[in-house]
CSV table of N, CA and C and ligand atoms in Angstrom, one decimal:
chain,number,residue,atom,x,y,z
A,78,MET,N,127.5,131.6,110.8
A,78,MET,CA,126.4,132.2,111.7
A,78,MET,C,126.4,131.5,113.0
A,79,LYS,N,126.1,132.3,114.1
A,79,LYS,CA,126.2,131.8,115.4
A,79,LYS,C,125.0,130.8,115.7
A,80,LYS,N,123.8,131.4,115.6
A,80,LYS,CA,122.7,130.6,116.0
A,80,LYS,C,121.5,130.8,115.1
A,81,ALA,N,120.9,129.7,114.7
A,81,ALA,CA,119.7,129.8,113.8
A,81,ALA,C,118.6,128.9,114.5
A,82,ILE,N,117.4,129.2,114.2
A,82,ILE,CA,116.2,128.4,114.7
A,82,ILE,C,115.6,127.7,113.5
A,83,TYR,N,115.3,126.5,113.6
A,83,TYR,CA,114.6,125.7,112.6
A,83,TYR,C,113.2,125.3,113.2
A,84,PRO,N,112.2,126.1,113.0
A,84,PRO,CA,110.9,125.8,113.6
A,84,PRO,C,110.0,125.0,112.7
A,85,GLY,N,109.1,124.3,113.3
A,85,GLY,CA,108.1,123.5,112.5
A,85,GLY,C,107.2,122.7,113.4
A,86,SER,N,106.4,121.9,112.7
A,86,SER,CA,105.4,121.0,113.4
A,86,SER,C,106.1,119.6,113.7
A,87,PHE,N,106.9,119.2,112.7
A,87,PHE,CA,107.6,117.9,112.9
A,87,PHE,C,106.7,116.8,113.4
A,88,ASP,N,105.6,116.5,112.7
A,88,ASP,CA,104.7,115.5,113.2
A,88,ASP,C,104.5,114.3,112.2
A,89,PRO,N,105.6,113.5,112.1
A,89,PRO,CA,106.8,113.4,112.8
A,89,PRO,C,108.0,114.0,111.9
A,90,ILE,N,109.2,113.9,112.4
A,90,ILE,CA,110.4,114.3,111.7
A,90,ILE,C,110.6,113.3,110.5
A,91,HIS,N,110.9,113.8,109.3
A,91,HIS,CA,111.2,112.8,108.2
A,91,HIS,C,112.6,113.2,107.6
A,92,ASN,N,113.0,112.4,106.6
A,92,ASN,CA,114.3,112.6,106.0
A,92,ASN,C,114.5,114.0,105.4
A,93,GLY,N,113.5,114.6,104.9
A,93,GLY,CA,113.6,116.0,104.4
A,93,GLY,C,114.0,117.0,105.5
A,94,HIS,N,113.3,116.8,106.6
A,94,HIS,CA,113.7,117.7,107.8
A,94,HIS,C,115.2,117.5,108.2
A,95,LEU,N,115.5,116.2,108.3
A,95,LEU,CA,116.8,115.8,108.7
A,95,LEU,C,117.9,116.4,107.7
A,96,ASP,N,117.6,116.3,106.5
A,96,ASP,CA,118.5,116.9,105.4
A,96,ASP,C,118.7,118.4,105.7
A,97,VAL,N,117.6,119.1,106.0
A,97,VAL,CA,117.7,120.6,106.2
A,97,VAL,C,118.5,120.8,107.5
A,98,ILE,N,118.3,120.0,108.6
A,98,ILE,CA,119.0,120.2,109.8
A,98,ILE,C,120.5,119.9,109.6
A,99,GLU,N,120.8,118.9,108.8
A,99,GLU,CA,122.2,118.6,108.5
A,99,GLU,C,122.9,119.8,107.8
A,100,ARG,N,122.2,120.3,106.8
A,100,ARG,CA,122.7,121.5,106.0
A,100,ARG,C,122.9,122.7,107.0
A,101,ALA,N,121.9,123.0,107.8
A,101,ALA,CA,121.9,124.1,108.7
A,101,ALA,C,123.1,124.0,109.7
A,102,SER,N,123.3,122.7,110.2
A,102,SER,CA,124.3,122.6,111.2
A,102,SER,C,125.7,122.7,110.6
A,103,GLY,N,125.8,122.6,109.3
A,103,GLY,CA,127.1,122.9,108.6
A,103,GLY,C,127.3,124.4,108.4
A,104,LEU,N,126.3,125.2,108.6
A,104,LEU,CA,126.4,126.6,108.4
A,104,LEU,C,126.4,127.4,109.7
A,105,CYS,N,125.9,126.8,110.8
A,105,CYS,CA,125.7,127.6,112.0
A,105,CYS,C,126.4,126.8,113.2
A,106,ASP,N,126.9,127.6,114.2
A,106,ASP,CA,127.4,127.0,115.4
A,106,ASP,C,126.3,126.2,116.1
A,107,THR,N,125.2,126.8,116.2
A,107,THR,CA,124.1,126.2,116.9
A,107,THR,C,122.8,126.3,116.1
A,108,VAL,N,122.1,125.1,116.0
A,108,VAL,CA,120.8,125.1,115.3
A,108,VAL,C,119.8,124.7,116.4
A,109,VAL,N,118.8,125.5,116.6
A,109,VAL,CA,117.8,125.1,117.6
A,109,VAL,C,116.6,124.7,116.8
A,110,VAL,N,116.3,123.4,116.9
A,110,VAL,CA,115.1,122.8,116.2
A,110,VAL,C,114.0,123.0,117.2
A,111,ALA,N,113.0,123.7,116.8
A,111,ALA,CA,111.9,124.1,117.7
A,111,ALA,C,110.5,123.7,117.3
A,112,VAL,N,109.9,122.8,118.1
A,112,VAL,CA,108.6,122.3,117.7
A,112,VAL,C,107.5,123.3,118.2
A,113,ALA,N,106.6,123.7,117.3
A,113,ALA,CA,105.6,124.7,117.7
A,113,ALA,C,104.5,124.0,118.5
A,114,ARG,N,104.4,124.4,119.8
A,114,ARG,CA,103.4,123.7,120.6
A,114,ARG,C,101.9,124.0,120.2
A,115,ASN,N,101.7,125.3,119.7
A,115,ASN,CA,100.3,125.7,119.4
A,115,ASN,C,99.7,124.7,118.3
A,116,LEU,N,100.6,124.2,117.4
A,116,LEU,CA,100.1,123.4,116.3
A,116,LEU,C,100.1,121.9,116.7
A,117,SER,N,100.6,121.5,117.9
A,117,SER,CA,100.7,120.1,118.2
A,117,SER,C,99.5,119.5,118.7
A,118,LYS,N,98.5,120.3,119.1
A,118,LYS,CA,97.3,119.7,119.7
A,118,LYS,C,96.5,118.7,118.9
A,119,ASN,N,96.4,118.9,117.6
A,119,ASN,CA,95.7,118.0,116.8
A,119,ASN,C,96.5,117.0,116.0
A,120,GLY,N,97.8,117.0,116.4
A,120,GLY,CA,98.7,116.1,115.7
A,120,GLY,C,98.6,114.6,116.1
A,121,LEU,N,99.4,113.8,115.5
A,121,LEU,CA,99.5,112.4,115.8
A,121,LEU,C,100.4,112.2,117.1
A,122,PHE,N,101.5,112.9,117.1
A,122,PHE,CA,102.4,112.8,118.2
A,122,PHE,C,102.3,114.0,119.1
A,123,SER,N,102.5,113.8,120.4
A,123,SER,CA,102.6,115.0,121.4
A,123,SER,C,103.8,115.8,121.1
A,124,THR,N,103.9,117.0,121.7
A,124,THR,CA,105.1,117.8,121.5
A,124,THR,C,106.3,117.1,122.1
A,125,GLU,N,106.1,116.5,123.3
A,125,GLU,CA,107.2,115.8,123.9
A,125,GLU,C,107.7,114.7,123.1
A,126,GLU,N,106.8,113.9,122.5
A,126,GLU,CA,107.2,112.8,121.6
A,126,GLU,C,108.0,113.3,120.4
A,127,ARG,N,107.6,114.4,119.8
A,127,ARG,CA,108.2,115.0,118.7
A,127,ARG,C,109.7,115.4,119.0
A,128,VAL,N,109.7,116.1,120.2
A,128,VAL,CA,111.1,116.6,120.6
A,128,VAL,C,112.0,115.4,120.9
A,129,GLU,N,111.5,114.4,121.5
A,129,GLU,CA,112.3,113.2,121.8
A,129,GLU,C,112.8,112.6,120.6
A,130,MET,N,111.9,112.4,119.6
A,130,MET,CA,112.3,111.8,118.3
A,130,MET,C,113.3,112.6,117.6
A,131,ILE,N,113.2,113.9,117.6
A,131,ILE,CA,114.2,114.8,116.9
A,131,ILE,C,115.5,114.7,117.6
A,132,LYS,N,115.5,114.7,119.0
A,132,LYS,CA,116.7,114.6,119.7
A,132,LYS,C,117.5,113.3,119.4
A,133,LYS,N,116.8,112.2,119.3
A,133,LYS,CA,117.4,111.0,119.1
A,133,LYS,C,118.0,110.9,117.6
A,134,THR,N,117.2,111.4,116.7
A,134,THR,CA,117.6,111.3,115.3
A,134,THR,C,118.7,112.3,114.9
A,135,THR,N,118.9,113.3,115.7
A,135,THR,CA,119.9,114.3,115.4
A,135,THR,C,121.1,114.2,116.3
A,136,SER,N,121.2,113.2,117.1
A,136,SER,CA,122.2,113.1,118.2
A,136,SER,C,123.6,113.0,117.6
A,137,HIS,N,123.7,112.6,116.3
A,137,HIS,CA,125.1,112.5,115.6
A,137,HIS,C,125.6,113.9,115.2
A,138,LEU,N,124.7,114.9,115.3
A,138,LEU,CA,125.1,116.3,114.7
A,138,LEU,C,125.6,117.2,115.8
A,139,LYS,N,126.6,117.9,115.5
A,139,LYS,CA,127.2,118.8,116.5
A,139,LYS,C,126.4,120.1,116.5
A,140,GLY,N,126.2,120.7,117.7
A,140,GLY,CA,125.5,122.0,117.8
A,140,GLY,C,124.0,122.0,117.5
A,141,VAL,N,123.4,120.8,117.5
A,141,VAL,CA,121.9,120.8,117.3
A,141,VAL,C,121.3,120.7,118.7
A,142,GLU,N,120.4,121.7,119.0
A,142,GLU,CA,119.6,121.6,120.2
A,142,GLU,C,118.1,121.4,119.8
A,143,VAL,N,117.4,120.7,120.6
A,143,VAL,CA,115.9,120.5,120.3
A,143,VAL,C,115.1,121.0,121.5
A,144,THR,N,114.1,121.7,121.1
A,144,THR,CA,113.2,122.2,122.2
A,144,THR,C,111.8,122.5,121.6
A,145,SER,N,110.9,123.1,122.3
A,145,SER,CA,109.6,123.5,121.8
A,145,SER,C,109.3,124.9,122.2
A,146,PHE,N,108.3,125.5,121.5
A,146,PHE,CA,108.0,126.9,121.8
A,146,PHE,C,106.5,127.1,121.7
A,147,GLU,N,106.0,128.1,122.5
A,147,GLU,CA,104.6,128.4,122.5
A,147,GLU,C,104.4,129.8,122.0
A,148,GLY,N,103.4,130.1,121.3
A,148,GLY,CA,103.1,131.5,120.9
A,148,GLY,C,103.8,131.9,119.6
A,149,LEU,N,104.1,133.1,119.5
A,149,LEU,CA,104.7,133.6,118.2
A,149,LEU,C,106.2,133.3,118.0
A,150,LEU,N,106.5,133.0,116.8
A,150,LEU,CA,107.9,132.6,116.4
A,150,LEU,C,108.8,133.8,116.7
A,151,VAL,N,108.3,135.0,116.4
A,151,VAL,CA,109.2,136.2,116.5
A,151,VAL,C,109.6,136.4,118.0
A,152,ASP,N,108.7,136.0,118.9
A,152,ASP,CA,109.0,136.2,120.4
A,152,ASP,C,110.1,135.1,120.8
A,153,PHE,N,109.9,133.9,120.3
A,153,PHE,CA,110.9,132.9,120.6
A,153,PHE,C,112.2,133.3,119.9
A,154,PHE,N,112.2,133.8,118.8
A,154,PHE,CA,113.4,134.3,118.0
A,154,PHE,C,114.2,135.3,118.9
A,155,ALA,N,113.4,136.3,119.4
A,155,ALA,CA,114.1,137.3,120.2
A,155,ALA,C,114.6,136.7,121.5
A,156,GLU,N,113.8,135.8,122.1
A,156,GLU,CA,114.3,135.2,123.4
A,156,GLU,C,115.6,134.4,123.2
A,157,GLN,N,115.7,133.8,122.1
A,157,GLN,CA,116.8,132.9,121.8
A,157,GLN,C,118.1,133.7,121.3
A,158,ASN,N,117.9,135.0,121.0
A,158,ASN,CA,119.0,135.8,120.5
A,158,ASN,C,119.6,135.2,119.3
A,159,ALA,N,118.8,134.7,118.3
A,159,ALA,CA,119.3,134.0,117.1
A,159,ALA,C,119.5,135.0,116.0
A,160,GLN,N,120.3,134.6,115.0
A,160,GLN,CA,120.5,135.5,113.9
A,160,GLN,C,119.5,135.3,112.7
A,161,ALA,N,119.0,134.1,112.6
A,161,ALA,CA,118.1,133.8,111.5
A,161,ALA,C,117.2,132.6,111.8
A,162,VAL,N,116.1,132.5,111.1
A,162,VAL,CA,115.2,131.3,111.1
A,162,VAL,C,115.4,130.6,109.8
A,163,ILE,N,115.6,129.3,109.9
A,163,ILE,CA,115.7,128.4,108.7
A,163,ILE,C,114.4,127.8,108.3
A,164,ARG,N,114.1,127.8,107.1
A,164,ARG,CA,112.9,127.0,106.6
A,164,ARG,C,113.3,126.3,105.4
A,165,GLY,N,112.8,125.0,105.3
A,165,GLY,CA,113.1,124.2,104.1
A,165,GLY,C,112.1,124.6,103.0
A,166,ILE,N,112.6,124.7,101.8
A,166,ILE,CA,111.6,125.0,100.7
A,166,ILE,C,111.8,123.9,99.7
A,167,ARG,N,110.7,123.2,99.4
A,167,ARG,CA,110.8,122.0,98.5
A,167,ARG,C,110.4,122.3,97.1
A,168,ALA,N,109.4,123.0,96.9
A,168,ALA,CA,108.9,123.2,95.5
A,168,ALA,C,108.2,124.6,95.5
A,169,ILE,N,107.8,125.0,94.3
A,169,ILE,CA,107.2,126.3,94.1
A,169,ILE,C,105.9,126.4,94.9
A,170,SER,N,105.3,125.2,95.1
A,170,SER,CA,104.0,125.2,95.9
A,170,SER,C,104.3,125.6,97.4
A,171,ASP,N,105.5,125.5,97.9
A,171,ASP,CA,105.8,125.9,99.2
A,171,ASP,C,106.0,127.4,99.3
A,172,PHE,N,106.3,128.0,98.1
A,172,PHE,CA,106.8,129.4,98.1
A,172,PHE,C,105.8,130.4,98.7
A,173,GLU,N,104.6,130.3,98.3
A,173,GLU,CA,103.6,131.3,98.6
A,173,GLU,C,103.4,131.4,100.2
A,174,TYR,N,103.2,130.2,100.8
A,174,TYR,CA,103.1,130.2,102.2
A,174,TYR,C,104.3,130.6,103.0
A,175,GLU,N,105.5,130.2,102.5
A,175,GLU,CA,106.8,130.6,103.1
A,175,GLU,C,107.0,132.1,103.0
A,176,PHE,N,106.7,132.6,101.8
A,176,PHE,CA,106.9,134.0,101.5
A,176,PHE,C,106.0,134.9,102.5
A,177,GLN,N,104.7,134.4,102.6
A,177,GLN,CA,103.8,135.1,103.5
A,177,GLN,C,104.3,135.1,104.9
A,178,MET,N,104.7,133.9,105.4
A,178,MET,CA,105.2,133.8,106.7
A,178,MET,C,106.4,134.6,107.0
A,179,ALA,N,107.4,134.6,106.0
A,179,ALA,CA,108.6,135.4,106.2
A,179,ALA,C,108.3,136.9,106.3
A,180,LEU,N,107.3,137.3,105.5
A,180,LEU,CA,107.0,138.8,105.5
A,180,LEU,C,106.2,139.2,106.7
A,181,VAL,N,105.3,138.3,107.1
A,181,VAL,CA,104.6,138.6,108.4
A,181,VAL,C,105.5,138.7,109.5
A,182,ASN,N,106.5,137.8,109.6
A,182,ASN,CA,107.4,137.8,110.7
A,182,ASN,C,108.3,139.0,110.6
A,183,ARG,N,108.7,139.4,109.4
A,183,ARG,CA,109.6,140.6,109.3
A,183,ARG,C,108.8,141.8,109.7
A,184,ASN,N,107.5,141.8,109.4
A,184,ASN,CA,106.7,142.9,109.8
A,184,ASN,C,106.5,143.0,111.3
A,185,LEU,N,106.5,141.9,112.0
A,185,LEU,CA,106.4,141.8,113.4
A,185,LEU,C,107.7,142.2,114.1
A,186,SER,N,108.8,141.9,113.4
A,186,SER,CA,110.1,142.2,114.0
A,186,SER,C,111.1,142.5,113.0
A,187,ASP,N,111.7,143.8,113.0
A,187,ASP,CA,112.6,144.2,111.9
A,187,ASP,C,113.9,143.4,111.9
A,188,THR,N,114.2,142.7,113.0
A,188,THR,CA,115.5,142.0,113.1
A,188,THR,C,115.3,140.5,112.6
A,189,PHE,N,114.1,140.2,112.2
A,189,PHE,CA,113.8,138.8,111.8
A,189,PHE,C,114.3,138.5,110.4
A,190,GLU,N,115.2,137.5,110.3
A,190,GLU,CA,115.6,137.1,108.9
A,190,GLU,C,115.3,135.6,108.7
A,191,THR,N,114.8,135.3,107.5
A,191,THR,CA,114.4,133.9,107.2
A,191,THR,C,115.4,133.5,106.1
A,192,ILE,N,116.0,132.3,106.3
A,192,ILE,CA,116.9,131.7,105.3
A,192,ILE,C,116.3,130.4,104.8
A,193,PHE,N,116.1,130.3,103.5
A,193,PHE,CA,115.5,129.1,102.9
A,193,PHE,C,116.6,128.1,102.5
A,194,LEU,N,116.5,126.9,102.9
A,194,LEU,CA,117.4,125.9,102.4
A,194,LEU,C,116.6,124.8,101.6
A,195,MET,N,117.3,124.3,100.6
A,195,MET,CA,116.6,123.3,99.8
A,195,MET,C,117.1,121.9,100.1
A,196,PRO,N,116.3,121.0,100.4
A,196,PRO,CA,116.8,119.6,100.7
A,196,PRO,C,117.2,119.0,99.4
A,197,SER,N,117.9,117.9,99.4
A,197,SER,CA,118.4,117.2,98.2
A,197,SER,C,117.1,116.7,97.4
A,198,GLN,N,117.3,116.5,96.1
A,198,GLN,CA,116.2,116.1,95.3
A,198,GLN,C,115.4,114.9,95.8
A,199,GLU,N,116.1,113.9,96.4
A,199,GLU,CA,115.5,112.7,96.8
A,199,GLU,C,114.5,112.9,97.9
A,200,HIS,N,114.6,114.1,98.6
A,200,HIS,CA,113.6,114.4,99.7
A,200,HIS,C,112.6,115.4,99.4
A,201,ILE,N,112.6,115.9,98.1
A,201,ILE,CA,111.9,117.1,97.8
A,201,ILE,C,110.4,116.9,97.9
A,202,TYR,N,109.9,115.6,97.7
A,202,TYR,CA,108.5,115.3,97.7
A,202,TYR,C,107.9,115.0,99.1
A,203,LEU,N,108.8,114.9,100.1
A,203,LEU,CA,108.4,114.4,101.4
A,203,LEU,C,107.6,115.4,102.2
A,204,SER,N,106.6,114.9,102.9
A,204,SER,CA,106.0,115.8,103.9
A,204,SER,C,105.5,114.8,105.0
A,205,SER,N,105.3,115.4,106.2
A,205,SER,CA,104.9,114.5,107.4
A,205,SER,C,103.5,113.9,107.0
A,206,ARG,N,102.6,114.7,106.3
A,206,ARG,CA,101.3,114.2,106.0
A,206,ARG,C,101.3,112.9,105.1
A,207,ILE,N,102.2,113.0,104.1
A,207,ILE,CA,102.3,111.9,103.2
A,207,ILE,C,102.9,110.7,103.9
A,208,VAL,N,103.9,110.9,104.8
A,208,VAL,CA,104.6,109.9,105.5
A,208,VAL,C,103.5,109.2,106.4
A,209,LYS,N,102.7,110.0,107.1
A,209,LYS,CA,101.6,109.4,108.0
A,209,LYS,C,100.6,108.5,107.2
A,210,GLU,N,100.3,109.0,106.0
A,210,GLU,CA,99.4,108.3,105.1
A,210,GLU,C,100.0,106.9,104.7
A,211,VAL,N,101.2,106.9,104.3
A,211,VAL,CA,101.9,105.7,103.9
A,211,VAL,C,101.9,104.7,105.1
A,212,ALA,N,102.2,105.3,106.3
A,212,ALA,CA,102.3,104.4,107.5
A,212,ALA,C,100.9,103.9,107.9
A,213,ARG,N,99.9,104.7,107.7
A,213,ARG,CA,98.5,104.2,108.1
A,213,ARG,C,98.1,103.0,107.3
A,214,PHE,N,98.6,103.0,106.0
A,214,PHE,CA,98.2,101.9,105.1
A,214,PHE,C,99.2,100.8,105.0
A,215,GLY,N,100.2,100.8,106.0
A,215,GLY,CA,101.2,99.8,106.1
A,215,GLY,C,102.3,99.8,105.0
A,216,GLY,N,102.5,100.9,104.4
A,216,GLY,CA,103.6,101.0,103.4
A,216,GLY,C,105.0,101.0,104.0
A,217,GLU,N,106.0,100.8,103.1
A,217,GLU,CA,107.4,100.7,103.5
A,217,GLU,C,107.8,102.2,103.8
A,218,LEU,N,108.4,102.4,104.9
A,218,LEU,CA,108.8,103.8,105.3
A,218,LEU,C,110.3,104.1,105.2
A,219,ALA,N,111.1,103.0,104.9
A,219,ALA,CA,112.6,103.1,105.1
A,219,ALA,C,113.2,104.3,104.2
A,220,ALA,N,112.6,104.6,103.1
A,220,ALA,CA,113.2,105.7,102.3
A,220,ALA,C,112.8,107.1,102.7
A,221,PHE,N,111.8,107.1,103.6
A,221,PHE,CA,111.2,108.4,103.9
A,221,PHE,C,111.6,109.0,105.3
A,222,VAL,N,111.7,108.1,106.2
A,222,VAL,CA,112.0,108.5,107.6
A,222,VAL,C,113.1,107.8,108.3
A,223,PRO,N,113.7,108.4,109.3
A,223,PRO,CA,114.7,107.6,110.1
A,223,PRO,C,114.1,106.4,110.7
A,224,GLU,N,114.8,105.4,111.0
A,224,GLU,CA,114.3,104.1,111.5
A,224,GLU,C,113.5,104.3,112.8
A,225,LEU,N,114.0,105.2,113.7
A,225,LEU,CA,113.3,105.5,114.9
A,225,LEU,C,111.9,106.1,114.7
A,226,THR,N,111.8,107.0,113.7
A,226,THR,CA,110.4,107.5,113.3
A,226,THR,C,109.5,106.4,112.8
A,227,ALA,N,110.1,105.5,112.0
A,227,ALA,CA,109.3,104.4,111.4
A,227,ALA,C,108.7,103.6,112.5
A,228,THR,N,109.6,103.2,113.5
A,228,THR,CA,109.2,102.4,114.6
A,228,THR,C,108.1,103.1,115.5
A,229,SER,N,108.3,104.4,115.7
A,229,SER,CA,107.4,105.2,116.5
A,229,SER,C,106.0,105.3,115.8
A,230,LEU,N,106.1,105.5,114.5
A,230,LEU,CA,104.8,105.6,113.7
A,230,LEU,C,104.0,104.3,113.8
A,231,ARG,N,104.7,103.2,113.6
A,231,ARG,CA,104.0,101.9,113.6
A,231,ARG,C,103.4,101.6,115.0
A,232,LYS,N,104.2,102.0,116.0
A,232,LYS,CA,103.7,101.8,117.4
A,232,LYS,C,102.5,102.7,117.7
A,233,LYS,N,102.6,103.9,117.3
A,233,LYS,CA,101.5,104.9,117.5
A,233,LYS,C,100.2,104.5,116.8
A,234,LEU,N,100.4,104.0,115.6
A,234,LEU,CA,99.2,103.7,114.8
A,234,LEU,C,98.6,102.4,115.2
A,235,ALA,N,99.3,101.6,115.9
A,235,ALA,CA,98.8,100.3,116.4
A,235,ALA,C,98.0,100.5,117.8
A,236,GLU,N,98.2,101.7,118.4
A,236,GLU,CA,97.6,102.0,119.7
A,236,GLU,C,96.1,102.0,119.6
B,52,PNS,O1,106.1,122.7,109.8
B,52,PNS,P1,105.2,123.8,109.6
B,52,PNS,O2,103.8,123.4,110.1
B,52,PNS,O3,105.2,124.4,108.2
B,52,PNS,O4,105.7,125.0,110.6
B,52,PNS,C1,105.0,126.2,110.7
B,52,PNS,C2,105.5,127.1,111.9
B,52,PNS,C3,105.4,126.3,113.2
B,52,PNS,C4,106.9,127.5,111.6
B,52,PNS,C5,104.6,128.4,111.9
B,52,PNS,O5,103.2,128.0,111.9
B,52,PNS,C6,104.9,129.2,113.2
B,52,PNS,O6,105.9,129.9,113.2
B,52,PNS,N1,104.0,129.2,114.2
B,52,PNS,C7,104.1,129.9,115.4
B,52,PNS,C8,103.1,131.0,115.4
B,52,PNS,C9,103.5,132.2,114.6
B,52,PNS,O7,104.4,132.9,114.9
B,52,PNS,N2,102.6,132.6,113.6
B,52,PNS,C10,102.9,133.8,112.8
B,52,PNS,C11,103.8,133.6,111.7
B,52,PNS,S1,103.0,132.9,110.3
């Protein structure tokens, strides 16, 4: 596949996201990791901080671009001239939300395709919310996030 978009909140990027990006980059010439600006307002990190963190943690991967988008994903998808949107699916609990989102997007645009990728088992339980909670209470982050995310989390929570 030529180009796929991997959209999300990424507040912050964790090893499950990285796993999906690595899998997607093996399947596509270009993977555009896209931070949703609309959802960034109430997050821990600003959109710019998220983009920067993703850029640095994916710099070893060929064909990965990182950016942000505002508004509807279908509009960004059309603008980017991409073939598909990638979403990571971890457990059955993700399915209902992902199914709803994929169908709404297809309803908004007939050319919209969603591809679901499963991260490896060791990352299946990870979420940015859980990672932030562990960080807030001073827990060890090494198994959950790249070193750069761990450092940024500690710094941000100390502010
Ligand atoms: O990491 P997340 O929070 O599960 O990502 C959700 C995201 C950003 C992919 C989704 O909320 C999104 O596409 N937002 C853009 C607005 C939009 O297009 N909404 C309609 C589709 S549900």
